[in-house]
PDB file of C-alpha atoms and ligand atoms in Angstrom:
ATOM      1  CA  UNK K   1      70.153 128.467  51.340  1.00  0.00           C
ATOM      2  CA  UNK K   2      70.290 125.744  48.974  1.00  0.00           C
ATOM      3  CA  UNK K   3      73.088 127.493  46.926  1.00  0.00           C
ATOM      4  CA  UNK K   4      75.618 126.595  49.705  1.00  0.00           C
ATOM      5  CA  UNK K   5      78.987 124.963  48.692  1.00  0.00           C
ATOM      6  CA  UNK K   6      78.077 126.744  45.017  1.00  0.00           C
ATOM      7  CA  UNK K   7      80.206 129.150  43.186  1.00  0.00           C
ATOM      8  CA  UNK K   8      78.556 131.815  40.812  1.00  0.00           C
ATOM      9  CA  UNK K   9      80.126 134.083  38.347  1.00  0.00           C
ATOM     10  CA  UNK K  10      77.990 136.937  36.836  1.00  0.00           C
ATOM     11  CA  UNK K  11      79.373 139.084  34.249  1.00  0.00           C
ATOM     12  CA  UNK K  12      78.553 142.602  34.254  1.00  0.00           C
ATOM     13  CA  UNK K  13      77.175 142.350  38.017  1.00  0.00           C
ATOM     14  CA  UNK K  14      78.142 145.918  38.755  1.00  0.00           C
ATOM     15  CA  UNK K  15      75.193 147.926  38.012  1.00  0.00           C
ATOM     16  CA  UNK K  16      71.429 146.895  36.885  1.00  0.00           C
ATOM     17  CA  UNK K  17      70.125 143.365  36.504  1.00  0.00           C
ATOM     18  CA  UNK K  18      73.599 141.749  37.361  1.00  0.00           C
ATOM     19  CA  UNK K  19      73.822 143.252  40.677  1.00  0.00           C
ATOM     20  CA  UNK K  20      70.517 141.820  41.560  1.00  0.00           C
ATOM     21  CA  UNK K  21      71.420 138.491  40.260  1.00  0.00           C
ATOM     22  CA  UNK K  22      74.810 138.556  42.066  1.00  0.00           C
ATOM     23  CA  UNK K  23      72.387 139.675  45.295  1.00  0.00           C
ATOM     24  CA  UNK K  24      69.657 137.032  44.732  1.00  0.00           C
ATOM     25  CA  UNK K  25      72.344 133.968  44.439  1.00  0.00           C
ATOM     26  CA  UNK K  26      74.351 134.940  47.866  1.00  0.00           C
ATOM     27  CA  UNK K  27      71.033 135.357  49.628  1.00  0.00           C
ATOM     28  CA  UNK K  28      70.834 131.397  48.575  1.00  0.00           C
ATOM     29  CA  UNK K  29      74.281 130.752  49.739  1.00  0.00           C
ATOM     30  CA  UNK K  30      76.351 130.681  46.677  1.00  0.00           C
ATOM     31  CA  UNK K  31      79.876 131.966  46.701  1.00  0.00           C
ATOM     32  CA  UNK K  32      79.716 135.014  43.899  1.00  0.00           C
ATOM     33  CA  UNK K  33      82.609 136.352  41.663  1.00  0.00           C
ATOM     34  CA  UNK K  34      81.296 139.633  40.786  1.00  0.00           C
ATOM     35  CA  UNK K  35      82.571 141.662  37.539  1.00  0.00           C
ATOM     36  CA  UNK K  36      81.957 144.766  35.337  1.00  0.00           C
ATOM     37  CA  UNK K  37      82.825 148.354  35.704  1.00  0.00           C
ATOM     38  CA  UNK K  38      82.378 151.306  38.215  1.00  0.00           C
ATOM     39  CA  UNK K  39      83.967 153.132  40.993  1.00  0.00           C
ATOM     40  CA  UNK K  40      86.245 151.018  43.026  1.00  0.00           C
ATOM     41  CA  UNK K  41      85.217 151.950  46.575  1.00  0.00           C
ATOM     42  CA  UNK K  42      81.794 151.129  45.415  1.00  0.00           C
ATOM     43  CA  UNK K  43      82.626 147.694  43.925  1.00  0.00           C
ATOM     44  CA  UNK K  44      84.645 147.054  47.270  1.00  0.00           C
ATOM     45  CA  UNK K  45      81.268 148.097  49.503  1.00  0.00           C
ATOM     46  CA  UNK K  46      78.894 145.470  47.024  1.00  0.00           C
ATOM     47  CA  UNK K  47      81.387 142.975  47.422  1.00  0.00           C
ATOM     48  CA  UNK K  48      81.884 142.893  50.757  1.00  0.00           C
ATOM     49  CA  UNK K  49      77.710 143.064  51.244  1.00  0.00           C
ATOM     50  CA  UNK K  50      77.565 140.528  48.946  1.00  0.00           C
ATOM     51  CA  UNK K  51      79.828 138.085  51.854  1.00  0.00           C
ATOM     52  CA  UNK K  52      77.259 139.463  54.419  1.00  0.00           C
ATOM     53  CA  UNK K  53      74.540 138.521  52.685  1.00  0.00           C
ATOM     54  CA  UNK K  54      75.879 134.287  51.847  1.00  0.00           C
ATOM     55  CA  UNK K  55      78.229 134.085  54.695  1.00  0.00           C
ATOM     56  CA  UNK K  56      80.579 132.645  51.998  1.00  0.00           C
ATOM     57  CA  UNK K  57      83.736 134.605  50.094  1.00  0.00           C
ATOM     58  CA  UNK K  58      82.978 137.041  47.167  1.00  0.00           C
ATOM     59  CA  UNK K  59      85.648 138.466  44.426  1.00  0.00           C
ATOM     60  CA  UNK K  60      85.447 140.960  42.342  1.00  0.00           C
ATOM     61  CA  UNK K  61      87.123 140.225  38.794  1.00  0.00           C
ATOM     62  CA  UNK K  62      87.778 143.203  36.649  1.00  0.00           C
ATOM     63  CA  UNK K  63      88.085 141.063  33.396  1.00  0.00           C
ATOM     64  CA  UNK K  64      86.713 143.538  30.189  1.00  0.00           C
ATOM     65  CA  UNK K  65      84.254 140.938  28.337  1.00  0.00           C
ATOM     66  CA  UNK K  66      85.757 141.883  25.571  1.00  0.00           C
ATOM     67  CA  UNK K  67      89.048 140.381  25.554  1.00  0.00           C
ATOM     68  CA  UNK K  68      88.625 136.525  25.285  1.00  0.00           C
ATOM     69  CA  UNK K  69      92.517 136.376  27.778  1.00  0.00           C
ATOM     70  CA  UNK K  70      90.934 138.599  30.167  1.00  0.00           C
ATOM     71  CA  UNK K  71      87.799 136.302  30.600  1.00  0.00           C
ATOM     72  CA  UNK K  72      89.690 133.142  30.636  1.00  0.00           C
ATOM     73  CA  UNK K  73      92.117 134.286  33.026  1.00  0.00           C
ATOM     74  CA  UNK K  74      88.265 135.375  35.047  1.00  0.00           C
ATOM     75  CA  UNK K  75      87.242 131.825  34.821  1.00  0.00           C
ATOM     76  CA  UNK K  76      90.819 130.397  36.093  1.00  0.00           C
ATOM     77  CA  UNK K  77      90.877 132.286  39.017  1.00  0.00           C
ATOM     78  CA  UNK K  78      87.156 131.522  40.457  1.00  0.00           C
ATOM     79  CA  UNK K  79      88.326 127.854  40.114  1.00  0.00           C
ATOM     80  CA  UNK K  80      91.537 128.620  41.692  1.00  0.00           C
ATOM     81  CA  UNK K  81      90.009 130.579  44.282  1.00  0.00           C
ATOM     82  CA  UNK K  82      86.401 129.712  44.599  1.00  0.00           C
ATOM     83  CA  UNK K  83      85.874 126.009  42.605  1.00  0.00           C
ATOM     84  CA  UNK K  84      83.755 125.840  40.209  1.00  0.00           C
ATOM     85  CA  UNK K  85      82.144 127.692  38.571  1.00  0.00           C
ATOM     86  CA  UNK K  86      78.929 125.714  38.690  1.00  0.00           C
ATOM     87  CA  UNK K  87      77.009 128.787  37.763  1.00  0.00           C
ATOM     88  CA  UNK K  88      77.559 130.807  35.372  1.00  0.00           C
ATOM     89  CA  UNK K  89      75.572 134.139  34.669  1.00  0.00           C
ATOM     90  CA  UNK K  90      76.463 135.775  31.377  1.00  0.00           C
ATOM     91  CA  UNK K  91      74.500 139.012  31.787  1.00  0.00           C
ATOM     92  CA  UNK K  92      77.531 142.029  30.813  1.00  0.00           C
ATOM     93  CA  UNK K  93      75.540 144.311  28.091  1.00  0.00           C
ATOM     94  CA  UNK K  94      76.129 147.502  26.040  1.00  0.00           C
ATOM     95  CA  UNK K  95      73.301 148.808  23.860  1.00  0.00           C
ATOM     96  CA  UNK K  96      74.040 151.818  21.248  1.00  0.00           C
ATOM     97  CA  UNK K  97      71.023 153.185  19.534  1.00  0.00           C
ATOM     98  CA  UNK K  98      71.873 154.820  15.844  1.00  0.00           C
ATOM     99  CA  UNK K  99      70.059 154.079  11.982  1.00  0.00           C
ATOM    100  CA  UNK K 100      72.234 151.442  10.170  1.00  0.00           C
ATOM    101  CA  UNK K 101      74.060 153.991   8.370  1.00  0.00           C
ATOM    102  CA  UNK K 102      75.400 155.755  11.349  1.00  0.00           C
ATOM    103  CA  UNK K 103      75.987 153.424  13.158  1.00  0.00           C
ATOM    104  CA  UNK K 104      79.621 153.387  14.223  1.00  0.00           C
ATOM    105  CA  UNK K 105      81.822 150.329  13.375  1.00  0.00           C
ATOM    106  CA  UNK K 106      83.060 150.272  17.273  1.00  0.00           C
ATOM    107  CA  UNK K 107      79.696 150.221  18.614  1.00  0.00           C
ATOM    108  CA  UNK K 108      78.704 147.759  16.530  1.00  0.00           C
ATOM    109  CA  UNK K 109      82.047 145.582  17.210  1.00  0.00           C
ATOM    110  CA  UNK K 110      81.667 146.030  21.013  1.00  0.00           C
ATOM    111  CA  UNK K 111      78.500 145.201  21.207  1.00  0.00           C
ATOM    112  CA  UNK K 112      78.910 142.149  19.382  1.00  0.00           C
ATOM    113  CA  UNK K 113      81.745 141.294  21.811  1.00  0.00           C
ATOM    114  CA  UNK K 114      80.260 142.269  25.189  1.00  0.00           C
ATOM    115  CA  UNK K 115      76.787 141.220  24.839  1.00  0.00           C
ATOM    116  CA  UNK K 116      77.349 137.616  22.055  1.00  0.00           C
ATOM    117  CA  UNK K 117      81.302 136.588  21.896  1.00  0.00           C
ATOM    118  CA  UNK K 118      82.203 136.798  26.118  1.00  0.00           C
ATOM    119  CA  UNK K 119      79.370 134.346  26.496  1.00  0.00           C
ATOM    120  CA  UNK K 120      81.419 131.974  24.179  1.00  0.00           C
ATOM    121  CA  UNK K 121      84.379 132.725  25.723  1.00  0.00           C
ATOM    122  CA  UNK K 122      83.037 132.092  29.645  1.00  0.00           C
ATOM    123  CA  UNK K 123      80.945 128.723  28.173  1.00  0.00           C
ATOM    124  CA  UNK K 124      84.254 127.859  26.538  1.00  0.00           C
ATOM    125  CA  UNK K 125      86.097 127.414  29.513  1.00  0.00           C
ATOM    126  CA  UNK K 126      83.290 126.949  32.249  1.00  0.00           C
ATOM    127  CA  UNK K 127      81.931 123.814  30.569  1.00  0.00           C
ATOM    128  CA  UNK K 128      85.210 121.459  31.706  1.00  0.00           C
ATOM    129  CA  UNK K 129      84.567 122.154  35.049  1.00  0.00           C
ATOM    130  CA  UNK K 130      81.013 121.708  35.133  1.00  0.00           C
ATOM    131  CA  UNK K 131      81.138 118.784  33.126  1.00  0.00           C
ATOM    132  CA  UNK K 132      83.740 117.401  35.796  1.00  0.00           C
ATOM    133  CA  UNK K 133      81.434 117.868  38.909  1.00  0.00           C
ATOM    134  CA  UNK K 134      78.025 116.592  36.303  1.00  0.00           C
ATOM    135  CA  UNK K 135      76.425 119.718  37.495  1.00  0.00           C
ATOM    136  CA  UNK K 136      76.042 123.151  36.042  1.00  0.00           C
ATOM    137  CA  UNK K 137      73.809 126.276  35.394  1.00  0.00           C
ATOM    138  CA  UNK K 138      74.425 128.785  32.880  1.00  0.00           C
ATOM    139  CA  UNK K 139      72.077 131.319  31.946  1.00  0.00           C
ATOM    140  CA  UNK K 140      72.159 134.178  29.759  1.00  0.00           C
ATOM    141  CA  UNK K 141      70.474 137.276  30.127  1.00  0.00           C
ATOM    142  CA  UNK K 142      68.841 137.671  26.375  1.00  0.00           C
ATOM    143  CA  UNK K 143      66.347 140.729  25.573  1.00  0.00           C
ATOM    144  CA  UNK K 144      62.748 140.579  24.173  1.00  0.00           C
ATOM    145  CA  UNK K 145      65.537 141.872  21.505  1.00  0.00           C
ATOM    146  CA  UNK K 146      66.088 137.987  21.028  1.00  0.00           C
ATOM    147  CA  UNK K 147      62.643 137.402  19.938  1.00  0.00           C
ATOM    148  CA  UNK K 148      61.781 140.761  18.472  1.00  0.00           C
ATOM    149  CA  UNK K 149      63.424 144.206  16.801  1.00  0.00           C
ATOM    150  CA  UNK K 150      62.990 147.331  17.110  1.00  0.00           C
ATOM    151  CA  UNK K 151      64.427 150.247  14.432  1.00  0.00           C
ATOM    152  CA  UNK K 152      68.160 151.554  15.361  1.00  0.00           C
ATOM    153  CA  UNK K 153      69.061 148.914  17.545  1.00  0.00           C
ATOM    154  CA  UNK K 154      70.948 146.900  14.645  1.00  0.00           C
ATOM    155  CA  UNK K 155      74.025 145.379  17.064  1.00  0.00           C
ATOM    156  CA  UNK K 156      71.989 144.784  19.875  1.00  0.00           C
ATOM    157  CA  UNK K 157      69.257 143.008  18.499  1.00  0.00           C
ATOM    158  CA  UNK K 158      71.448 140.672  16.106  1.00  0.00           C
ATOM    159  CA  UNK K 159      73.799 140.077  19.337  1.00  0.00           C
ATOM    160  CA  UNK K 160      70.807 138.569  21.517  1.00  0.00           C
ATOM    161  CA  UNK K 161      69.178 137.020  18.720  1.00  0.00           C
ATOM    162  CA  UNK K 162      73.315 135.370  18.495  1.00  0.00           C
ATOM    163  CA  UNK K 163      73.008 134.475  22.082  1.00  0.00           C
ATOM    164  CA  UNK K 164      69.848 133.143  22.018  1.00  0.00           C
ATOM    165  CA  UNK K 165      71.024 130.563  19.287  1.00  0.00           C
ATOM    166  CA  UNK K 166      74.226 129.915  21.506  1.00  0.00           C
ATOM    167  CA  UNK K 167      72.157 128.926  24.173  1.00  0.00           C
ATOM    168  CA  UNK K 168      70.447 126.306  22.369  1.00  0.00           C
ATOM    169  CA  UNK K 169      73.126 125.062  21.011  1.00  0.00           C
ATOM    170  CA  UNK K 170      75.112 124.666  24.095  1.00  0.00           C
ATOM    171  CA  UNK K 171      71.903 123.062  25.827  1.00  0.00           C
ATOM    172  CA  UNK K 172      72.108 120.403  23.609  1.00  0.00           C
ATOM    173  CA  UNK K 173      75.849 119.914  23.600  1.00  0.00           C
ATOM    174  CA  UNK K 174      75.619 119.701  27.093  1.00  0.00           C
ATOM    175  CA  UNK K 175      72.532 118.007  27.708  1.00  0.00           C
ATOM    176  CA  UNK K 176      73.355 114.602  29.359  1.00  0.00           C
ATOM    177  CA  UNK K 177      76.390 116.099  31.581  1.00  0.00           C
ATOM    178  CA  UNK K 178      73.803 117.301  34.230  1.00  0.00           C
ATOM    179  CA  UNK K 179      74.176 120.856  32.706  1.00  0.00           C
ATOM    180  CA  UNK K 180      71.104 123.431  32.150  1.00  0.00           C
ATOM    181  CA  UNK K 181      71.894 126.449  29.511  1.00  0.00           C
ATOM    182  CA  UNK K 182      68.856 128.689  29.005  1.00  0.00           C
ATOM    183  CA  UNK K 183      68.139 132.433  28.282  1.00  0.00           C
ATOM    184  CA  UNK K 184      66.740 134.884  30.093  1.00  0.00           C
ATOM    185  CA  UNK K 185      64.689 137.099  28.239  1.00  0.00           C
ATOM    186  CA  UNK K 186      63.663 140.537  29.694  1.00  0.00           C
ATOM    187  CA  UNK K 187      61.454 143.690  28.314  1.00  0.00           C
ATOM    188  CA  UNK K 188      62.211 146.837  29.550  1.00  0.00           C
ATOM    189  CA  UNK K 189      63.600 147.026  33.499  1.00  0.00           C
ATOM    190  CA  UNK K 190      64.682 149.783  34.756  1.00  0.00           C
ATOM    191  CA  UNK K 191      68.581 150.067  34.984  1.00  0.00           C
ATOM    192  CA  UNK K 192      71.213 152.513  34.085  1.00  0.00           C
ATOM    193  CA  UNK K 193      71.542 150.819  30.524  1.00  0.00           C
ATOM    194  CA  UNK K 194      67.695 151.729  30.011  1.00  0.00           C
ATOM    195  CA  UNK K 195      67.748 155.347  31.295  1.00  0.00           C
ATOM    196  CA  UNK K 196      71.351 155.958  29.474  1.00  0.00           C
ATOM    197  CA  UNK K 197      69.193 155.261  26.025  1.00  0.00           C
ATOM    198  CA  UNK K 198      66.586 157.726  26.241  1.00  0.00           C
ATOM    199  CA  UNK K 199      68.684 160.782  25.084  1.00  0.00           C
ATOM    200  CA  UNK K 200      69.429 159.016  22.113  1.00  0.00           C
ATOM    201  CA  UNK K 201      66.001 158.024  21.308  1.00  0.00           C
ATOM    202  CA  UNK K 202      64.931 161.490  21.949  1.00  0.00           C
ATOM    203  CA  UNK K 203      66.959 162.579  19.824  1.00  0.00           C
ATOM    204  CA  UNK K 204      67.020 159.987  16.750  1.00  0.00           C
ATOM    205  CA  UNK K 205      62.981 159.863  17.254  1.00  0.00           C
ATOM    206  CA  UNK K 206      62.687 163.622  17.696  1.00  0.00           C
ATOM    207  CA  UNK K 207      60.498 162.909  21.159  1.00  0.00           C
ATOM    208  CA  UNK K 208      60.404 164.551  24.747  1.00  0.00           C
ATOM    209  CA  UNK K 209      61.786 162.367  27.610  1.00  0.00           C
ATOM    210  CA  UNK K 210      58.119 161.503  28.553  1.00  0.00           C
ATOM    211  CA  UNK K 211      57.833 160.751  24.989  1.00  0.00           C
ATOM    212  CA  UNK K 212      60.514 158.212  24.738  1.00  0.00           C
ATOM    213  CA  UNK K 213      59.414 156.290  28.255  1.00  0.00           C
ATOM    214  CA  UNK K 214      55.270 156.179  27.915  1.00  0.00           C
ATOM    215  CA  UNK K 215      55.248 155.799  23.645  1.00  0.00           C
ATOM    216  CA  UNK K 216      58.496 153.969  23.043  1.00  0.00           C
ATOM    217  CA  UNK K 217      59.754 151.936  25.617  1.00  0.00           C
ATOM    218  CA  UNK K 218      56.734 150.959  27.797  1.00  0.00           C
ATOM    219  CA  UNK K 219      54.248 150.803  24.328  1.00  0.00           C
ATOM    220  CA  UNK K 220      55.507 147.496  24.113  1.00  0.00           C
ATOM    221  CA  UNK K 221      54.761 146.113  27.227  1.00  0.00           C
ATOM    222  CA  UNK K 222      51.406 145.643  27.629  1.00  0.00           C
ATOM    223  CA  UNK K 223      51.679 145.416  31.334  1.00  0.00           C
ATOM    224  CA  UNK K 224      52.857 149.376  31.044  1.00  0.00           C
ATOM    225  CA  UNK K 225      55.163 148.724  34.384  1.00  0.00           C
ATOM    226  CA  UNK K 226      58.923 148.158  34.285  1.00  0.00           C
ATOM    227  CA  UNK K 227      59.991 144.905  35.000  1.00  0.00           C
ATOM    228  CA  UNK K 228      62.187 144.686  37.781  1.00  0.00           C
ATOM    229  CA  UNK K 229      65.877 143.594  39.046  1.00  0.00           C
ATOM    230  CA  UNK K 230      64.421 141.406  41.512  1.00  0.00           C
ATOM    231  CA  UNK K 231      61.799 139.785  39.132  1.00  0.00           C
ATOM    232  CA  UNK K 232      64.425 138.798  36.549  1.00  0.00           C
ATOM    233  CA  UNK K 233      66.640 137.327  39.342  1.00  0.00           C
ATOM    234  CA  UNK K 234      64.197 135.272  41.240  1.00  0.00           C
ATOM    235  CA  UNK K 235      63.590 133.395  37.891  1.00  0.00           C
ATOM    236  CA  UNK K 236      67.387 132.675  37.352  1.00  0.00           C
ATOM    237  CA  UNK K 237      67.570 131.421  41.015  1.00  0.00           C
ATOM    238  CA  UNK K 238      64.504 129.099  40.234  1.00  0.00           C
ATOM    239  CA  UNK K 239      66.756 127.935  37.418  1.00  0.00           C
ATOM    240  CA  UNK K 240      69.302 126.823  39.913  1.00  0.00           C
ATOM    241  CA  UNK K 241      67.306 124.479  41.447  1.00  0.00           C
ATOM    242  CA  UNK K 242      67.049 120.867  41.162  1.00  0.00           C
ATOM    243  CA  UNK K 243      63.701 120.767  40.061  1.00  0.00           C
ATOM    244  CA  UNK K 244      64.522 123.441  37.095  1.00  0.00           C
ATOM    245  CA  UNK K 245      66.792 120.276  36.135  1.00  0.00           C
ATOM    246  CA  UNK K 246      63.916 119.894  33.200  1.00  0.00           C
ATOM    247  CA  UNK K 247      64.370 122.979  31.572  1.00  0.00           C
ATOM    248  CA  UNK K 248      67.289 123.572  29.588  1.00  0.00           C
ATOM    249  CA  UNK K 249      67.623 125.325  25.964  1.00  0.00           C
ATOM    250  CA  UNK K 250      64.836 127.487  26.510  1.00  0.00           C
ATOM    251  CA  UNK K 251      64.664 131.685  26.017  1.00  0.00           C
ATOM    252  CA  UNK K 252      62.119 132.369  28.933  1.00  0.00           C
ATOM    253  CA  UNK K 253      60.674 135.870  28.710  1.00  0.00           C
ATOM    254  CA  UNK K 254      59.971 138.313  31.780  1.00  0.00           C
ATOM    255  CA  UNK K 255      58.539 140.744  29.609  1.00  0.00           C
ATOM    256  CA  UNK K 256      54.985 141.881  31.103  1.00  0.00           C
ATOM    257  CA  UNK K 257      53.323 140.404  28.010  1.00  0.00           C
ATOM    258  CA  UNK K 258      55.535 142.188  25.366  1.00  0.00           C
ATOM    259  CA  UNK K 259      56.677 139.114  22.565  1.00  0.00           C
ATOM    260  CA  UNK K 260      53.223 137.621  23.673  1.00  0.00           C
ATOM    261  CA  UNK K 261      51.583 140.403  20.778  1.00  0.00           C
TER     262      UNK K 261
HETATM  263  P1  LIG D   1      73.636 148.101  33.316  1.00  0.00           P
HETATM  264  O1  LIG D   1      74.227 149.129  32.416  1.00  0.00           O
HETATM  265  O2  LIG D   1      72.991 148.512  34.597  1.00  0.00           O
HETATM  266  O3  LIG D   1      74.705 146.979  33.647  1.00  0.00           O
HETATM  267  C1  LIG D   1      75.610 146.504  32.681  1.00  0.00           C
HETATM  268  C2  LIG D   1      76.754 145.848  33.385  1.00  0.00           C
HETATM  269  O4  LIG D   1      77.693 145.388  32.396  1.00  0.00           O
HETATM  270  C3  LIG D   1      77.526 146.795  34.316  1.00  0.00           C
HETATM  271  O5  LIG D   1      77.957 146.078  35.458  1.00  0.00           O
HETATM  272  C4  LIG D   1      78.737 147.178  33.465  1.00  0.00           C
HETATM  273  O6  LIG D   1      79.865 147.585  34.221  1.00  0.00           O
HETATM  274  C5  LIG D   1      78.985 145.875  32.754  1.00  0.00           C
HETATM  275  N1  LIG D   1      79.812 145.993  31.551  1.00  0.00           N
HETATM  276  C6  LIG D   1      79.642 146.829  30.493  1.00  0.00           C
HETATM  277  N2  LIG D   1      80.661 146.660  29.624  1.00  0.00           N
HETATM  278  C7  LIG D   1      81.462 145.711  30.146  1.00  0.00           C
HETATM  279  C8  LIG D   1      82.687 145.103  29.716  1.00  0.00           C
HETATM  280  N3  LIG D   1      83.282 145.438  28.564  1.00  0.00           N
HETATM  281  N4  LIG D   1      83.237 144.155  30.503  1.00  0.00           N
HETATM  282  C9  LIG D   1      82.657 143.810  31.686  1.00  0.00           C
HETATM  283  N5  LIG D   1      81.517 144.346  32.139  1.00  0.00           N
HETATM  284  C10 LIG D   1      80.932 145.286  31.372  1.00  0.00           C
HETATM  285  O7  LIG D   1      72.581 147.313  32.388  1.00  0.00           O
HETATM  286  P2  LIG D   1      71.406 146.269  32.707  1.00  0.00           P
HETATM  287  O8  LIG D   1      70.156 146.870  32.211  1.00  0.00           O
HETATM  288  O9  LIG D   1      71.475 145.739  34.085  1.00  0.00           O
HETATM  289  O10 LIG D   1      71.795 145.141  31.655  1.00  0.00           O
HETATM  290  C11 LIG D   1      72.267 143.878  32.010  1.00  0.00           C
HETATM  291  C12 LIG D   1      71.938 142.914  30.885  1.00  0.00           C
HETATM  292  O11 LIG D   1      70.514 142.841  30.732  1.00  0.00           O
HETATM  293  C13 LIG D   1      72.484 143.318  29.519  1.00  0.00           C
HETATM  294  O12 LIG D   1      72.945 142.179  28.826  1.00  0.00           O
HETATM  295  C14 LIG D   1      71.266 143.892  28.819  1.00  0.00           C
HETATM  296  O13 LIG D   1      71.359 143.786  27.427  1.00  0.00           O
HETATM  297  C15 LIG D   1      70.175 143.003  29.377  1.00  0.00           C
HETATM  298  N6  LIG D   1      68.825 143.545  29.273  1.00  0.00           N
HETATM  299  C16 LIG D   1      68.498 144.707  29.904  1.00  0.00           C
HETATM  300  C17 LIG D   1      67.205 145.180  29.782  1.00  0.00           C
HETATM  301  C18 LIG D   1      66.766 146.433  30.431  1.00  0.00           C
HETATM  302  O14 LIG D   1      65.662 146.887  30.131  1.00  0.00           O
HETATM  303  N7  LIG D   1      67.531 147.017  31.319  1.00  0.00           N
HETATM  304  C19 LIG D   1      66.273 144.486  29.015  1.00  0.00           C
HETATM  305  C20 LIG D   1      66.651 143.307  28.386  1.00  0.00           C
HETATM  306  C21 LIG D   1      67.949 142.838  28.528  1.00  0.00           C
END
């Protein structure tokens, strides 16, 4: 448990790949604030597992990553409540799949908000306490979409290849504070936000629902498996770790061999 006495937050930590992030760091220890949507009673049950699981406290912050109060007033309150943070998961994430023409102005406006601007906002005001304690971990869950596009995917795709810059440039901003910022890059793992996007490729693409998985999604992954939760978490609790201290501004992918072609 060599998260113990650490504080996490991880946006979007509801559902998917944040859940098993938020999972993965309280099995080390760390004290989680969890966030993102869903039904309450649900929330309540993760949240309270999530205690079981570190033996330390776990909130639940309701902040909408797209309203920059909302996730400073997230931040505040771990401190207030928690300390820290002195981890920092940015990982919330929309997608929307629609040609450039009709694609809608709010999809492409929330998706630049939820999935690019909220990590600005949480680095923003994470960084002063993590520069205070010389210690910090921040890592962003990117996309092969940060290396790579793909047709229809216009927001998402110019939001991770924004975050993957951010990271970067935050690395190096940060670099002799004791703070690692790095990127997270998965292909396709199977979450909600990957089975909510196959009617919409069926449709746009004109395909069946076997279609869309076996052509589209896993064509590109040469490995032809989904990448999983627990596969893209154990590598951001490696990054936690002293001897991760090394790596910092780098976009790692977990992509069975996809950006590799
Ligand atoms: P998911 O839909 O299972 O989870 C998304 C989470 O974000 C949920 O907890 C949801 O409540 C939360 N969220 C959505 N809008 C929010 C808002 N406005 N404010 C706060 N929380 C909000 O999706 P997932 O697949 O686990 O995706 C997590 C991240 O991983 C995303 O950034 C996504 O782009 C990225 N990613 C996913 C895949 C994949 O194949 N699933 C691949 C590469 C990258």
């Amino acid at each position: 448990m060599f998260l113990k006495g650490k504080t996490a937050i991880v946006t979007g930590s509801t559902s998917g790949i944040g859940l098993a992030y938020a999972r993965a760091l309280a099995a080390e220890g760390a004290a989680v604030m969890i966030n993102g949507f869903g039904d309450a009673a649900e929330i309540e049950k993760e949240r309270a597992a999530l205690e079981g699981i570190s033996g330390a406290r776990a909130l639940y912050s309701p902040a909408d990553m797209t309203d920059g109060d909302a996730i400073a007033a997230m931040v505040q309150q771990c401190h207030d409540e928690l300390g820290g943070p002195d981890i920092v998961i940015n990982n919330a994430g929309i997608q929307h799949v629609a040609a450039i023409e009709d694609f809608p102005v709010e999809k492409w406006n929330a998706i630049i908000a939820i999935n690019l601007s909220s990590a600005f906002h949480i680095m923003h005001h994470a960084v002063p306490h993590m520069k205070a304690k010389r210690w910090g971990r921040i890592i962003s869950t990117a996309s092969a979409h940060s290396f790579v596009a793909s047709p229809n995917k216009s927001a998402y795709v110019a939001a991770k290849h924004g975050l993957a810059g951010l990271t970067k440039t935050v690395a190096l901003e940060v670099a002799t504070h004791g703070i690692t910022v790095n990127a997270i890059s998965p292909g396709y793992v199977w979450t909600p936000l990957v089975e909510k996007q196959i009617p919409d490729t069926m449709k746009t693409r004109g395909l069946t629902r076997e279609q869309v998985i076996n052509d589209v999604l896993l064509d590109a992954q040469p490995t032809k498996q989904f990448v999983t939760v627990e596969q893209v978490a154990a590598l951001a609790v490696f990054l936690c770790r002293d001897e991760a201290a090394g790596i910092t501004g780098a976009n790692l992918p977990v992509d069975g061999g996809w950006t590799a072609q």
